[in-house]
Each structure stands twice: as C-alpha cells, then as structure tokens.
Amino acid sequence: MSEIVTETSNNGIQNFEPIVRYQKVSKSFGDTEVIKELDLDVAPAEKIGIIGPSGSGKTTLIRMLMTLEKPTSGTIEVDGELLWHKRVNGNLVPADEKHLRKVRSKVGMIFQQFNLFPHMTMLRNVTEAPIHVLGLSREEAEERAITMLEKVGLKDKLDQYPRQLSGGQQQRVAIARALVMNPKIMLFDEVTSALDPELVEEVLAVIKEIALEGNMTMLLVTHEMQFAREIADRIVFINGGTIIEQGPPEEIFENPKHERTQNFLRRFNKKN
Amino acid sequence: MPFLLKGVVVTIELTVMAAILAFIMAFIAGFARLSKFAIVRGITQIYVEIFRGTSLLVQLFWVYFVLPFFGIELSAMMTGVLVLGLNYGAYASEVIRSSILAIPKGQTEAGIALNMSPSLIMKRIILPQAMLIMLPPLGNYLIELIKSTALVSLITLHDLMFCGTMINNVTMRTIEVYSLVLIIYFLLAYPLTLAIRRLEKRLSAGRL
Amino acid sequence: MWDWEFTISILPLLLEGLKITLIATFLAFGFAVVVGLLLAIASRSSVKILSLPVKAFIEFVRSTPLLAQLFFIFYVFPKFGLVLTPLVAGVLGLGLHYSTYLSEVYRSGIDSIPRGQWEAAKALNFSKARTWISIIIPQAVPPIIPVMGNYLIGMFKDTPLLSAITLVEVLQTAKIIGAQSFRYLEPITMVGVIFLILSYVSSLGVRWLELRLNQR
C-alpha cells in the first residue's frame, strides 16, 4: 500500500481509487477565506499527516470531512459518494440530513478537547452510539466497548466519569468511543495539544497501534512532527488555505522543496 | 372602544403611580437591608418576605376586604397603588441591594482615600455605578408590574381588563373584546421589553 | 377582633381549597416543564417557519397579563367549540404562560453546553433527536433545576388568579366564606398565612437544592 502512495505523491499520477477526494474546496468564515480551492485525494488505508502553522486551515480541512463545517464551494467525496451534495438528475443539490448521516457513518473523529460526555460513565460514553446509532443490543455494545477500552488500556475505568480521569486517559476513551463505530476514515484534530506533556506519549502510542493495524484511513492534524514522521505515509503541508507541498515524510522533513515549508520546519525545530 | 381606552388610561395611571411607590420602597428597603443595625435589617426582611411570600392577589383582597374592618377604607385605586407598589418594592429591593454590593470595595476605599464622607461616597461614586447595573432588572420588573395591574380589575377598579369584561358582558362579542385586550396589553408592554433589551446590549458592550 | 373559634371552624374548608390550588399548580407546572422544553427546542430550529412563529408566540405570551390570557382561554375558546372546565382552562393558561418563561430558562441551560458536545454527537452520527435525548437535555437540565423551582413557587402564588375564571381554589373559598359570614378578616388572612408558610418553606428547599448542585 505505502508503495502505491509513495509513487503517487512522487510523480503526481493518481492511480488509486480515492476514499476521500476534495475537489476545488473553498471555505470562508465571513470575509476570511481559510481554505482556497484545495484539491486532495486520499487512498484507502493511507495515513496522512497534515502539518502547518496555526490558522493555516488544516483543522477546517478535516472538520469539513466530519460535516462540522460546510464548504463554501467545491465538492468532497467519501468512498465514491458526494458528502455535502446529492446528484439528482445530473444536478448537484444540497444533501439532506438522511444523506449526511449515511456518509457520516464512514467517518469518525477525535477532538483536541476530547469532548467526552461528562454525564456518562466511560462505558456509556463508548456504548451510547453503538446502541442508538448502530442499533446494537446493550450486551453486544458493551462487549465491543470493553474490547475497545481494553485496546486503549482502560478496561478498569468502566464505571468512572470523565472528570475522574486524566486528560490522557480521557483522550484514550475518546479514541475507543470513535473506534467502536468502526469508521473507514478516522480524523485526528490535534489530539495531544490539550494534554500535559507527560501524558502525550500514552495517547500517541495508542494511535500508533491503530495505525499499524493498517486498514483504517487516517487523517492526522498534528504538531507532533516526530510522530507524524513515524506513522504517516504522506505529509501534507498547508499554509494560507492551500497545500504548499506534499510527499513522503522523509522527503518533506529532510528535504523540503518549498521555501515556506523550510521556514515552517526551521521555526518549529527551533521552538522545540 | 372609547370605553376601553378609558380603561387603558386607568391602567397607565395605576402603573405609573405604583411604579413610583415601588421604586421608593425598593430603595428604602434595599438600603435598609445593608444597614449595620440588625433590627433595621430584620424589620425589612420581614416586610420583604411577607410581600414576596404571599400571593399578590391575596394581598389585594386583604387590603380591599379586610382593612375596612380596622376602619381603614381605601378606594380600589388606592388599594392597587399601595399593594402593587409595596409588592414590587419588596421584589426590587433585592436588585438595589445586590447592585450596590456589586460595586468593588476598591471604589469605596478610593473615596475614603480622597477623604470623602460616607454619604458623599454613596452619592457620587457608588450609586452612579450601581444605577447602571440595576436598570435592566428594574425595567423587567416594570414590565411585570404592567401585567400585574390587570389583577386590580378583580377588586373592581375600572382598568383595561375590567372594561374589557364589562364590554364583553354588554356586547357578547367575546372574541373581539378579549383579543383586543390582549393586543393592547402587548402594545403597552412590548416596546418596554425592546427598550430594555437595547439598554442591556449597550450596557454589556460598555457603551454607557 | 380576631375570632379563633371561627378561624378553626373554617380551616377544613380552606384546606379543601388549598388542595385544588396545589393540584392546579402541579398540573400546570408539569405542563410548563414539557411545553417549555418543546418551545426552547423549536425556537432553536434552523427551520424558520417553525422557529419564527414560536419566538413570536413566546414574546406575545410573556408581554400580556396572565389574567387576560385566562379570560381568553375560558371565554373565547368555547366560541370555537372548545368548552373547558375552570380547572382545565386554568391549568392550560397558567401552564402556557409559564412555559414561555421556562423556555428561556431551558435556553440558558442549552446555551451553556460547549459546542464540542454537539460536535462529538455529530461525529458519532447521532440523529438530532438522539443528540437531544442522550447528550443535551441530561446536561442542560440539572443546573437549571433551582431556577425551575423558583418558577414553581411563582406559579403557586399565581394560582389565586384562577378564581377569576370561577375555579374554587383557596382564595375563592375564602371569599365565599367571607361573603356568607360577613367576616373577611380571618379567611383572607389565613390564606395569606398559608401562602407565606408554603412558599417560604419551598424557597428554603430551593436554596438547599442550589447548595447541593453547587457542591457537585
């Protein structure tokens, strides 16, 4: 798999059937355009690290895929289906809630602020969606949830509430909560930015484990360069709402071609 | 219709007079609850609890029907002004009290440092600031007061509500009469609601 | 002046009236709790044909006297073939009036929920209804319970208005006693005392609730 991707990003030929496709996507908040006619194809099972300065639009990019923000123009396809639009007699019309929910079921997301449900125990945080969205029985949902919580190393915290756990533990539960829905594509929005430094590692380890399993498509917006380098098949550098440069991690980190990429990485290395 | 308008005039008269009394009572009680004398605070507390704890309509009935037993006979209008004024004064005293308490202690201390007398500090420093804080909640009470004036129709004061009922009894045009009454009350109260919202916005934007 | 014997003799009657008062209060409160929530949700809807009329309705009901609304319901509805008993009309009027106040209370509770909660619900593909039931309402309601308690006390104190549409609750009972015995002093004073005791005790209850919620 990573072979194909490397090849693609090297010569720009797209010889895979993308699972995610952004086409001429723009997004404005009021007068500020945060994404400008951006194109991006993501291969199935590809792991993409999205880097860039704050305010570059990288978070908006994945939030549009989660349907949290609506593109101002352009189209996004997920697994061969248009996300924000429906094709009716050859014309594009805005998608209705039913269509959104259908496509949304293929995507999951981990947030910077965890966004666990504070009024639910850990177990219920993870079982609520399988029961009410997938329609699983409580037993089945709990069985799956416990497997996932085991995977993130938190099987013993089932009956605790979010506020009783550390940030790192909360974020791991959030990961289990997203995994249990079995999405094809998982989005990570600066998932370690809100964590104390000593808690970052435990969360990254869990993500790395998921990445190594291989078959999930992952888009990671991150400031953890070392981490991105380790797990990503491709690094996308975004600045000012457009992709400035993309390619295999070694290429971007060792030998960035674009001046803005070089500046960004230099400034970043200095800070750390 | 002209009869209804006479009722509107009575409703407005009653609202204005009761509001003035309520405002005075609220200030007296609001300050009294900040008094350093426990007995003053205690008496005020009793006044506030009695008027907040019993129902407004019960108070109206009590003054109108029971006070004559003690030889005090008040007209319906007097009763309305007195009870509405005392009742809303009790509620609003809390607004006065908390607004004054909301002014930082540093303001008083700055006044002392300038060798101002306590009354001067209150008049020149605390009150001008507290007034701004208390305006929106007092305005909301004024709206509630307008709506509450309808109760005096039940002690036979010829206000808007009473006139509406009278006209209904004579003409039997129930739908038109009661709809019109509702709309007139709305026209009386709603502009005030909008004004208070504007005031609140300007206050929270710090432009006053 | 004050006749204790008379007072004691009328007490059972007054308590009978109080029972009606309390029934009306709780029924109307239950109505307002449910309808208030529905109004709050509807007024947040992105469907303008739904949210705008609901907002207008809330503004209108809040800007007109409860008494005028009660008369409207009791005397105008029958013209459209909807004859209501005094209790039903009273519960409907009182409940509807306070539902507009409670909708504002709900709104403040809903607004205080972080945006991330809505986003997480979306990311887990919850339906709109499920998001409200599982995520929003369970978090929005507990902090506003004391405020709702205060409105319950407010409703209790407004039930004497239902006497105007011929409901024989506690105040109307007192008036009837007064008219029959020509003694208004004891019955109306006793009604005042009953209200004072009940609302004072319940306000202590609300304060206790507030303290407990703050501790959590």
PDB file of C-alpha atoms in Angstrom, chain A:
ATOM      1  CA  MET A   1       0.000   0.000   0.000  1.00  0.00           C
ATOM      2  CA  SER A   2       2.573   2.509   1.035  1.00  0.00           C
ATOM      3  CA  GLU A   3       4.357   1.721  -2.187  1.00  0.00           C
ATOM      4  CA  ILE A   4       1.491   2.998  -4.290  1.00  0.00           C
ATOM      5  CA  VAL A   5       1.167   6.113  -2.248  1.00  0.00           C
ATOM      6  CA  THR A   6       4.815   6.985  -2.386  1.00  0.00           C
ATOM      7  CA  GLU A   7       4.697   6.577  -6.098  1.00  0.00           C
ATOM      8  CA  THR A   8       1.618   8.733  -6.400  1.00  0.00           C
ATOM      9  CA  SER A   9       2.867  11.545  -4.328  1.00  0.00           C
ATOM     10  CA  ASN A  10       6.191  11.430  -6.063  1.00  0.00           C
ATOM     11  CA  ASN A  11       5.009  11.804  -9.593  1.00  0.00           C
ATOM     12  CA  GLY A  12       1.511  13.122  -9.020  1.00  0.00           C
ATOM     13  CA  ILE A  13      -0.189  10.388 -11.003  1.00  0.00           C
ATOM     14  CA  GLN A  14      -3.302   9.174  -9.290  1.00  0.00           C
ATOM     15  CA  ASN A  15      -3.526   5.505  -9.902  1.00  0.00           C
ATOM     16  CA  PHE A  16      -5.713   4.601  -6.956  1.00  0.00           C
ATOM     17  CA  GLU A  17      -9.419   4.879  -6.327  1.00  0.00           C
ATOM     18  CA  PRO A  18      -9.503   7.549  -3.605  1.00  0.00           C
ATOM     19  CA  ILE A  19     -11.576   7.025  -0.482  1.00  0.00           C
ATOM     20  CA  VAL A  20     -11.604  10.771   0.116  1.00  0.00           C
ATOM     21  CA  ARG A  21     -11.481  13.357  -2.613  1.00  0.00           C
ATOM     22  CA  TYR A  22     -11.503  17.122  -2.132  1.00  0.00           C
ATOM     23  CA  GLN A  23     -12.132  18.999  -5.365  1.00  0.00           C
ATOM     24  CA  LYS A  24     -11.714  22.761  -5.561  1.00  0.00           C
ATOM     25  CA  VAL A  25     -12.892  23.073  -1.983  1.00  0.00           C
ATOM     26  CA  SER A  26     -13.078  26.582  -0.528  1.00  0.00           C
ATOM     27  CA  LYS A  27     -14.273  27.676   2.876  1.00  0.00           C
ATOM     28  CA  SER A  28     -14.815  31.189   4.159  1.00  0.00           C
ATOM     29  CA  PHE A  29     -15.781  32.419   7.601  1.00  0.00           C
ATOM     30  CA  GLY A  30     -17.300  35.804   6.885  1.00  0.00           C
ATOM     31  CA  ASP A  31     -14.714  37.636   4.832  1.00  0.00           C
ATOM     32  CA  THR A  32     -11.774  35.390   5.664  1.00  0.00           C
ATOM     33  CA  GLU A  33     -11.102  32.576   3.279  1.00  0.00           C
ATOM     34  CA  VAL A  34      -9.465  29.781   5.255  1.00  0.00           C
ATOM     35  CA  ILE A  35      -9.413  27.122   2.523  1.00  0.00           C
ATOM     36  CA  LYS A  36      -8.759  28.114  -1.085  1.00  0.00           C
ATOM     37  CA  GLU A  37      -9.724  25.819  -3.961  1.00  0.00           C
ATOM     38  CA  LEU A  38      -7.970  22.904  -2.365  1.00  0.00           C
ATOM     39  CA  ASP A  39      -7.613  19.511  -4.077  1.00  0.00           C
ATOM     40  CA  LEU A  40      -6.627  16.403  -2.177  1.00  0.00           C
ATOM     41  CA  ASP A  41      -7.037  12.692  -2.810  1.00  0.00           C
ATOM     42  CA  VAL A  42      -6.613  10.142  -0.069  1.00  0.00           C
ATOM     43  CA  ALA A  43      -6.036   6.461  -0.833  1.00  0.00           C
ATOM     44  CA  PRO A  44      -7.796   3.747   1.154  1.00  0.00           C
ATOM     45  CA  ALA A  45      -5.812   2.894   4.294  1.00  0.00           C
ATOM     46  CA  GLU A  46      -3.480   5.815   3.725  1.00  0.00           C
ATOM     47  CA  LYS A  47      -2.179   7.686   6.766  1.00  0.00           C
ATOM     48  CA  ILE A  48      -1.822  11.385   6.103  1.00  0.00           C
ATOM     49  CA  GLY A  49      -0.107  13.789   8.473  1.00  0.00           C
ATOM     50  CA  ILE A  50      -1.390  17.319   7.979  1.00  0.00           C
ATOM     51  CA  ILE A  51       1.009  19.967   9.237  1.00  0.00           C
ATOM     52  CA  GLY A  52       1.116  23.723   9.027  1.00  0.00           C
ATOM     53  CA  PRO A  53       1.138  26.885  11.117  1.00  0.00           C
ATOM     54  CA  SER A  54      -1.900  27.696  13.265  1.00  0.00           C
ATOM     55  CA  GLY A  55      -4.610  29.401  11.263  1.00  0.00           C
ATOM     56  CA  SER A  56      -3.470  27.663   8.097  1.00  0.00           C
ATOM     57  CA  GLY A  57      -6.827  25.916   7.655  1.00  0.00           C
ATOM     58  CA  LYS A  58      -5.683  22.387   8.477  1.00  0.00           C
ATOM     59  CA  THR A  59      -8.312  21.830  11.156  1.00  0.00           C
ATOM     60  CA  THR A  60     -11.045  23.269   8.940  1.00  0.00           C
ATOM     61  CA  LEU A  61      -9.985  20.797   6.271  1.00  0.00           C
ATOM     62  CA  ILE A  62     -10.844  17.750   8.375  1.00  0.00           C
ATOM     63  CA  ARG A  63     -13.809  19.416  10.094  1.00  0.00           C
ATOM     64  CA  MET A  64     -15.453  19.701   6.670  1.00  0.00           C
ATOM     65  CA  LEU A  65     -14.983  15.971   6.191  1.00  0.00           C
ATOM     66  CA  MET A  66     -16.741  15.367   9.523  1.00  0.00           C
ATOM     67  CA  THR A  67     -19.581  17.661   8.324  1.00  0.00           C
ATOM     68  CA  LEU A  68     -18.898  20.083  11.168  1.00  0.00           C
ATOM     69  CA  GLU A  69     -18.244  22.868   8.670  1.00  0.00           C
ATOM     70  CA  LYS A  70     -19.898  23.279   5.307  1.00  0.00           C
ATOM     71  CA  PRO A  71     -17.641  24.117   2.339  1.00  0.00           C
ATOM     72  CA  THR A  72     -18.407  27.441   0.676  1.00  0.00           C
ATOM     73  CA  SER A  73     -17.753  25.868  -2.709  1.00  0.00           C
ATOM     74  CA  GLY A  74     -16.308  22.720  -4.243  1.00  0.00           C
ATOM     75  CA  THR A  75     -17.112  19.089  -3.552  1.00  0.00           C
ATOM     76  CA  ILE A  76     -15.916  16.420  -1.164  1.00  0.00           C
ATOM     77  CA  GLU A  77     -16.349  12.731  -1.957  1.00  0.00           C
ATOM     78  CA  VAL A  78     -16.200   9.968   0.594  1.00  0.00           C
ATOM     79  CA  ASP A  79     -15.930   6.391  -0.599  1.00  0.00           C
ATOM     80  CA  GLY A  80     -17.355   7.298  -4.006  1.00  0.00           C
ATOM     81  CA  GLU A  81     -20.244   9.367  -2.629  1.00  0.00           C
ATOM     82  CA  LEU A  82     -20.590  13.122  -2.524  1.00  0.00           C
ATOM     83  CA  LEU A  83     -20.595  14.330   1.061  1.00  0.00           C
ATOM     84  CA  TRP A  84     -22.371  17.678   1.022  1.00  0.00           C
ATOM     85  CA  HIS A  85     -24.332  17.164  -2.159  1.00  0.00           C
ATOM     86  CA  LYS A  86     -26.636  14.719  -3.813  1.00  0.00           C
ATOM     87  CA  ARG A  87     -26.859  14.094  -7.503  1.00  0.00           C
ATOM     88  CA  VAL A  88     -30.429  14.477  -8.664  1.00  0.00           C
ATOM     89  CA  ASN A  89     -30.944  14.095 -12.435  1.00  0.00           C
ATOM     90  CA  GLY A  90     -27.351  15.037 -13.027  1.00  0.00           C
ATOM     91  CA  ASN A  91     -27.567  18.230 -10.945  1.00  0.00           C
ATOM     92  CA  LEU A  92     -25.877  18.781  -7.614  1.00  0.00           C
ATOM     93  CA  VAL A  93     -28.325  19.625  -4.862  1.00  0.00           C
ATOM     94  CA  PRO A  94     -27.524  20.174  -1.181  1.00  0.00           C
ATOM     95  CA  ALA A  95     -27.595  16.937   0.780  1.00  0.00           C
ATOM     96  CA  ASP A  96     -30.357  16.335   3.299  1.00  0.00           C
ATOM     97  CA  GLU A  97     -29.861  15.090   6.845  1.00  0.00           C
ATOM     98  CA  LYS A  98     -30.522  11.488   5.805  1.00  0.00           C
ATOM     99  CA  HIS A  99     -27.776  11.564   3.199  1.00  0.00           C
ATOM    100  CA  LEU A 100     -25.366  13.289   5.571  1.00  0.00           C
ATOM    101  CA  ARG A 101     -25.930  10.640   8.195  1.00  0.00           C
ATOM    102  CA  LYS A 102     -25.320   7.859   5.697  1.00  0.00           C
ATOM    103  CA  VAL A 103     -21.987   9.247   4.545  1.00  0.00           C
ATOM    104  CA  ARG A 104     -21.051  10.361   8.055  1.00  0.00           C
ATOM    105  CA  SER A 105     -21.197   6.762   9.240  1.00  0.00           C
ATOM    106  CA  LYS A 106     -17.942   6.137   7.364  1.00  0.00           C
ATOM    107  CA  VAL A 107     -16.058   8.846   9.235  1.00  0.00           C
ATOM    108  CA  GLY A 108     -15.004   9.183  12.875  1.00  0.00           C
ATOM    109  CA  MET A 109     -13.180  11.932  14.696  1.00  0.00           C
ATOM    110  CA  ILE A 110     -11.025  12.530  17.763  1.00  0.00           C
ATOM    111  CA  PHE A 111     -11.110  16.085  19.096  1.00  0.00           C
ATOM    112  CA  GLN A 112      -8.500  18.312  20.648  1.00  0.00           C
ATOM    113  CA  GLN A 113     -10.700  18.815  23.736  1.00  0.00           C
ATOM    114  CA  PHE A 114     -11.770  15.110  23.896  1.00  0.00           C
ATOM    115  CA  ASN A 115     -15.470  16.123  24.058  1.00  0.00           C
ATOM    116  CA  LEU A 116     -16.383  13.154  26.201  1.00  0.00           C
ATOM    117  CA  PHE A 117     -19.920  13.278  27.590  1.00  0.00           C
ATOM    118  CA  PRO A 118     -19.384  14.404  31.191  1.00  0.00           C
ATOM    119  CA  HIS A 119     -22.677  12.991  32.455  1.00  0.00           C
ATOM    120  CA  MET A 120     -21.928   9.443  31.342  1.00  0.00           C
ATOM    121  CA  THR A 121     -19.574   6.794  32.664  1.00  0.00           C
ATOM    122  CA  MET A 122     -16.708   5.713  30.448  1.00  0.00           C
ATOM    123  CA  LEU A 123     -18.582   2.598  29.435  1.00  0.00           C
ATOM    124  CA  ARG A 124     -21.694   4.556  28.495  1.00  0.00           C
ATOM    125  CA  ASN A 125     -19.618   7.091  26.605  1.00  0.00           C
ATOM    126  CA  VAL A 126     -18.495   4.234  24.400  1.00  0.00           C
ATOM    127  CA  THR A 127     -21.759   2.264  24.195  1.00  0.00           C
ATOM    128  CA  GLU A 128     -24.204   5.136  23.627  1.00  0.00           C
ATOM    129  CA  ALA A 129     -23.598   5.463  19.895  1.00  0.00           C
ATOM    130  CA  PRO A 130     -23.449   1.723  19.071  1.00  0.00           C
ATOM    131  CA  ILE A 131     -26.778   1.226  20.835  1.00  0.00           C
ATOM    132  CA  HIS A 132     -28.636   4.230  19.453  1.00  0.00           C
ATOM    133  CA  VAL A 133     -26.956   4.712  16.093  1.00  0.00           C
ATOM    134  CA  LEU A 134     -25.959   1.210  15.012  1.00  0.00           C
ATOM    135  CA  GLY A 135     -28.869  -0.402  16.829  1.00  0.00           C
ATOM    136  CA  LEU A 136     -26.813  -2.965  18.721  1.00  0.00           C
ATOM    137  CA  SER A 137     -28.182  -4.641  21.821  1.00  0.00           C
ATOM    138  CA  ARG A 138     -26.774  -3.404  25.108  1.00  0.00           C
ATOM    139  CA  GLU A 139     -24.871  -6.658  25.693  1.00  0.00           C
ATOM    140  CA  GLU A 140     -23.306  -6.585  22.266  1.00  0.00           C
ATOM    141  CA  ALA A 141     -22.416  -2.905  22.553  1.00  0.00           C
ATOM    142  CA  GLU A 142     -20.841  -3.411  25.954  1.00  0.00           C
ATOM    143  CA  GLU A 143     -18.857  -6.370  24.741  1.00  0.00           C
ATOM    144  CA  ARG A 144     -17.480  -4.317  21.863  1.00  0.00           C
ATOM    145  CA  ALA A 145     -16.886  -1.326  24.097  1.00  0.00           C
ATOM    146  CA  ILE A 146     -14.927  -3.348  26.601  1.00  0.00           C
ATOM    147  CA  THR A 147     -12.768  -4.780  23.821  1.00  0.00           C
ATOM    148  CA  MET A 148     -12.002  -1.259  22.641  1.00  0.00           C
ATOM    149  CA  LEU A 149     -11.366   0.092  26.124  1.00  0.00           C
ATOM    150  CA  GLU A 150      -9.018  -2.828  26.647  1.00  0.00           C
ATOM    151  CA  LYS A 151      -7.227  -1.882  23.474  1.00  0.00           C
ATOM    152  CA  VAL A 152      -6.600   1.641  24.767  1.00  0.00           C
ATOM    153  CA  GLY A 153      -5.594   0.220  28.139  1.00  0.00           C
ATOM    154  CA  LEU A 154      -8.539   1.446  30.211  1.00  0.00           C
ATOM    155  CA  LYS A 155     -10.594  -1.631  30.921  1.00  0.00           C
ATOM    156  CA  ASP A 156     -10.547  -0.914  34.650  1.00  0.00           C
ATOM    157  CA  LYS A 157     -12.139   2.545  34.359  1.00  0.00           C
ATOM    158  CA  LEU A 158     -15.534   1.453  33.051  1.00  0.00           C
ATOM    159  CA  ASP A 159     -17.646   2.988  35.809  1.00  0.00           C
ATOM    160  CA  GLN A 160     -15.732   6.204  36.242  1.00  0.00           C
ATOM    161  CA  TYR A 161     -16.804   9.587  34.959  1.00  0.00           C
ATOM    162  CA  PRO A 162     -14.648  11.724  32.651  1.00  0.00           C
ATOM    163  CA  ARG A 163     -13.771  14.245  35.371  1.00  0.00           C
ATOM    164  CA  GLN A 164     -12.211  11.435  37.439  1.00  0.00           C
ATOM    165  CA  LEU A 165      -9.672  10.664  34.724  1.00  0.00           C
ATOM    166  CA  SER A 166      -6.539  12.376  33.489  1.00  0.00           C
ATOM    167  CA  GLY A 167      -6.540  14.133  30.141  1.00  0.00           C
ATOM    168  CA  GLY A 168      -4.553  11.324  28.563  1.00  0.00           C
ATOM    169  CA  GLN A 169      -6.999   8.736  29.833  1.00  0.00           C
ATOM    170  CA  GLN A 170      -9.948  10.809  28.640  1.00  0.00           C
ATOM    171  CA  GLN A 171      -8.463  11.106  25.187  1.00  0.00           C
ATOM    172  CA  ARG A 172      -7.890   7.355  25.037  1.00  0.00           C
ATOM    173  CA  VAL A 173     -11.552   6.771  25.913  1.00  0.00           C
ATOM    174  CA  ALA A 174     -12.468   9.222  23.159  1.00  0.00           C
ATOM    175  CA  ILE A 175     -10.430   7.094  20.781  1.00  0.00           C
ATOM    176  CA  ALA A 176     -12.206   3.935  21.929  1.00  0.00           C
ATOM    177  CA  ARG A 177     -15.535   5.740  21.513  1.00  0.00           C
ATOM    178  CA  ALA A 178     -14.719   6.584  17.901  1.00  0.00           C
ATOM    179  CA  LEU A 179     -13.222   3.157  17.112  1.00  0.00           C
ATOM    180  CA  VAL A 180     -16.237   1.239  18.324  1.00  0.00           C
ATOM    181  CA  MET A 181     -18.257   2.789  15.486  1.00  0.00           C
ATOM    182  CA  ASN A 182     -15.883   1.100  13.064  1.00  0.00           C
ATOM    183  CA  PRO A 183     -15.413   4.004  10.644  1.00  0.00           C
ATOM    184  CA  LYS A 184     -13.405   3.609   7.448  1.00  0.00           C
ATOM    185  CA  ILE A 185     -11.813   7.003   7.902  1.00  0.00           C
ATOM    186  CA  MET A 186     -10.606   8.428  11.197  1.00  0.00           C
ATOM    187  CA  LEU A 187      -9.814  12.096  11.739  1.00  0.00           C
ATOM    188  CA  PHE A 188      -7.459  13.303  14.469  1.00  0.00           C
ATOM    189  CA  ASP A 189      -7.638  17.013  15.288  1.00  0.00           C
ATOM    190  CA  GLU A 190      -4.512  17.969  17.264  1.00  0.00           C
ATOM    191  CA  VAL A 191      -5.406  15.272  19.737  1.00  0.00           C
ATOM    192  CA  THR A 192      -2.446  15.878  22.055  1.00  0.00           C
ATOM    193  CA  SER A 193      -2.476  19.689  22.083  1.00  0.00           C
ATOM    194  CA  ALA A 194      -4.650  19.953  25.181  1.00  0.00           C
ATOM    195  CA  LEU A 195      -2.612  17.416  27.139  1.00  0.00           C
ATOM    196  CA  ASP A 196       0.103  17.918  29.719  1.00  0.00           C
ATOM    197  CA  PRO A 197       3.450  16.976  28.145  1.00  0.00           C
ATOM    198  CA  GLU A 198       3.876  13.825  30.239  1.00  0.00           C
ATOM    199  CA  LEU A 199       0.527  12.464  29.019  1.00  0.00           C
ATOM    200  CA  VAL A 200       1.172  12.900  25.304  1.00  0.00           C
ATOM    201  CA  GLU A 201       3.093   9.677  24.874  1.00  0.00           C
ATOM    202  CA  GLU A 202       0.372   7.293  26.100  1.00  0.00           C
ATOM    203  CA  VAL A 203      -2.096   8.748  23.586  1.00  0.00           C
ATOM    204  CA  LEU A 204       0.357   8.643  20.694  1.00  0.00           C
ATOM    205  CA  ALA A 205       1.163   5.017  21.500  1.00  0.00           C
ATOM    206  CA  VAL A 206      -2.497   4.075  21.141  1.00  0.00           C
ATOM    207  CA  ILE A 207      -2.802   5.894  17.830  1.00  0.00           C
ATOM    208  CA  LYS A 208       0.346   4.256  16.566  1.00  0.00           C
ATOM    209  CA  GLU A 209      -1.065   0.856  17.393  1.00  0.00           C
ATOM    210  CA  ILE A 210      -4.200   1.603  15.392  1.00  0.00           C
ATOM    211  CA  ALA A 211      -2.112   2.884  12.515  1.00  0.00           C
ATOM    212  CA  LEU A 212      -0.045  -0.285  12.457  1.00  0.00           C
ATOM    213  CA  GLU A 213      -3.143  -2.431  12.099  1.00  0.00           C
ATOM    214  CA  GLY A 214      -3.185  -0.920   8.667  1.00  0.00           C
ATOM    215  CA  ASN A 215      -6.652  -0.921   7.200  1.00  0.00           C
ATOM    216  CA  MET A 216      -8.047   2.337   8.544  1.00  0.00           C
ATOM    217  CA  THR A 217      -7.652   5.557   6.577  1.00  0.00           C
ATOM    218  CA  MET A 218      -6.291   8.239   8.891  1.00  0.00           C
ATOM    219  CA  LEU A 219      -6.002  11.998   8.571  1.00  0.00           C
ATOM    220  CA  LEU A 220      -3.991  13.480  11.400  1.00  0.00           C
ATOM    221  CA  VAL A 221      -3.695  17.183  12.023  1.00  0.00           C
ATOM    222  CA  THR A 222      -0.756  17.381  14.370  1.00  0.00           C
ATOM    223  CA  HIS A 223       2.123  19.372  15.801  1.00  0.00           C
ATOM    224  CA  GLU A 224       3.983  16.210  16.794  1.00  0.00           C
ATOM    225  CA  MET A 225       6.427  16.119  13.891  1.00  0.00           C
ATOM    226  CA  GLN A 226       8.349  13.093  15.064  1.00  0.00           C
ATOM    227  CA  PHE A 227       5.130  11.177  15.472  1.00  0.00           C
ATOM    228  CA  ALA A 228       3.828  12.241  12.069  1.00  0.00           C
ATOM    229  CA  ARG A 229       7.040  11.125  10.535  1.00  0.00           C
ATOM    230  CA  GLU A 230       6.824   7.699  12.130  1.00  0.00           C
ATOM    231  CA  ILE A 231       3.308   6.766  11.168  1.00  0.00           C
ATOM    232  CA  ALA A 232       2.354   8.820   8.111  1.00  0.00           C
ATOM    233  CA  ASP A 233       2.606   7.561   4.552  1.00  0.00           C
ATOM    234  CA  ARG A 234       2.358  11.105   3.319  1.00  0.00           C
ATOM    235  CA  ILE A 235       2.841  14.537   4.829  1.00  0.00           C
ATOM    236  CA  VAL A 236       0.712  17.427   3.617  1.00  0.00           C
ATOM    237  CA  PHE A 237       1.958  20.904   4.446  1.00  0.00           C
ATOM    238  CA  ILE A 238      -0.795  23.513   4.418  1.00  0.00           C
ATOM    239  CA  ASN A 239      -0.384  27.246   4.627  1.00  0.00           C
ATOM    240  CA  GLY A 240      -2.857  30.005   3.865  1.00  0.00           C
ATOM    241  CA  GLY A 241      -5.577  27.528   2.966  1.00  0.00           C
ATOM    242  CA  THR A 242      -3.714  25.717   0.205  1.00  0.00           C
ATOM    243  CA  ILE A 243      -1.405  22.729   0.018  1.00  0.00           C
ATOM    244  CA  ILE A 244       2.089  24.098  -0.373  1.00  0.00           C
ATOM    245  CA  GLU A 245       3.905  20.810  -0.529  1.00  0.00           C
ATOM    246  CA  GLN A 246       3.231  17.106  -0.024  1.00  0.00           C
ATOM    247  CA  GLY A 247       5.168  13.884  -0.177  1.00  0.00           C
ATOM    248  CA  PRO A 248       6.649  11.044   1.870  1.00  0.00           C
ATOM    249  CA  PRO A 249       7.731  12.069   5.382  1.00  0.00           C
ATOM    250  CA  GLU A 250      11.481  11.686   4.704  1.00  0.00           C
ATOM    251  CA  GLU A 251      11.225  13.968   1.730  1.00  0.00           C
ATOM    252  CA  ILE A 252       9.251  16.692   3.483  1.00  0.00           C
ATOM    253  CA  PHE A 253      11.232  16.640   6.704  1.00  0.00           C
ATOM    254  CA  GLU A 254      14.705  16.057   5.285  1.00  0.00           C
ATOM    255  CA  ASN A 255      14.497  17.831   2.041  1.00  0.00           C
ATOM    256  CA  PRO A 256      11.605  20.286   1.796  1.00  0.00           C
ATOM    257  CA  LYS A 257      11.499  21.919  -1.591  1.00  0.00           C
ATOM    258  CA  HIS A 258       9.324  24.886  -0.888  1.00  0.00           C
ATOM    259  CA  GLU A 259      10.648  27.874   0.969  1.00  0.00           C
ATOM    260  CA  ARG A 260       7.596  28.196   3.206  1.00  0.00           C
ATOM    261  CA  THR A 261       7.887  24.552   4.240  1.00  0.00           C
ATOM    262  CA  GLN A 262      11.539  25.112   5.084  1.00  0.00           C
ATOM    263  CA  ASN A 263      10.713  28.201   7.127  1.00  0.00           C
ATOM    264  CA  PHE A 264       7.938  26.443   8.988  1.00  0.00           C
ATOM    265  CA  LEU A 265      10.078  23.425   9.859  1.00  0.00           C
ATOM    266  CA  ARG A 266      13.033  25.579  10.856  1.00  0.00           C
ATOM    267  CA  ARG A 267      10.933  27.700  13.150  1.00  0.00           C
ATOM    268  CA  PHE A 268       9.327  24.589  14.524  1.00  0.00           C
ATOM    269  CA  ASN A 269      12.640  22.891  15.285  1.00  0.00           C
ATOM    270  CA  LYS A 270      13.924  25.997  16.986  1.00  0.00           C
ATOM    271  CA  LYS A 271      10.920  26.077  19.299  1.00  0.00           C
ATOM    272  CA  ASN A 272      11.461  22.504  20.396  1.00  0.00           C
TER     273      ASN A 272
END
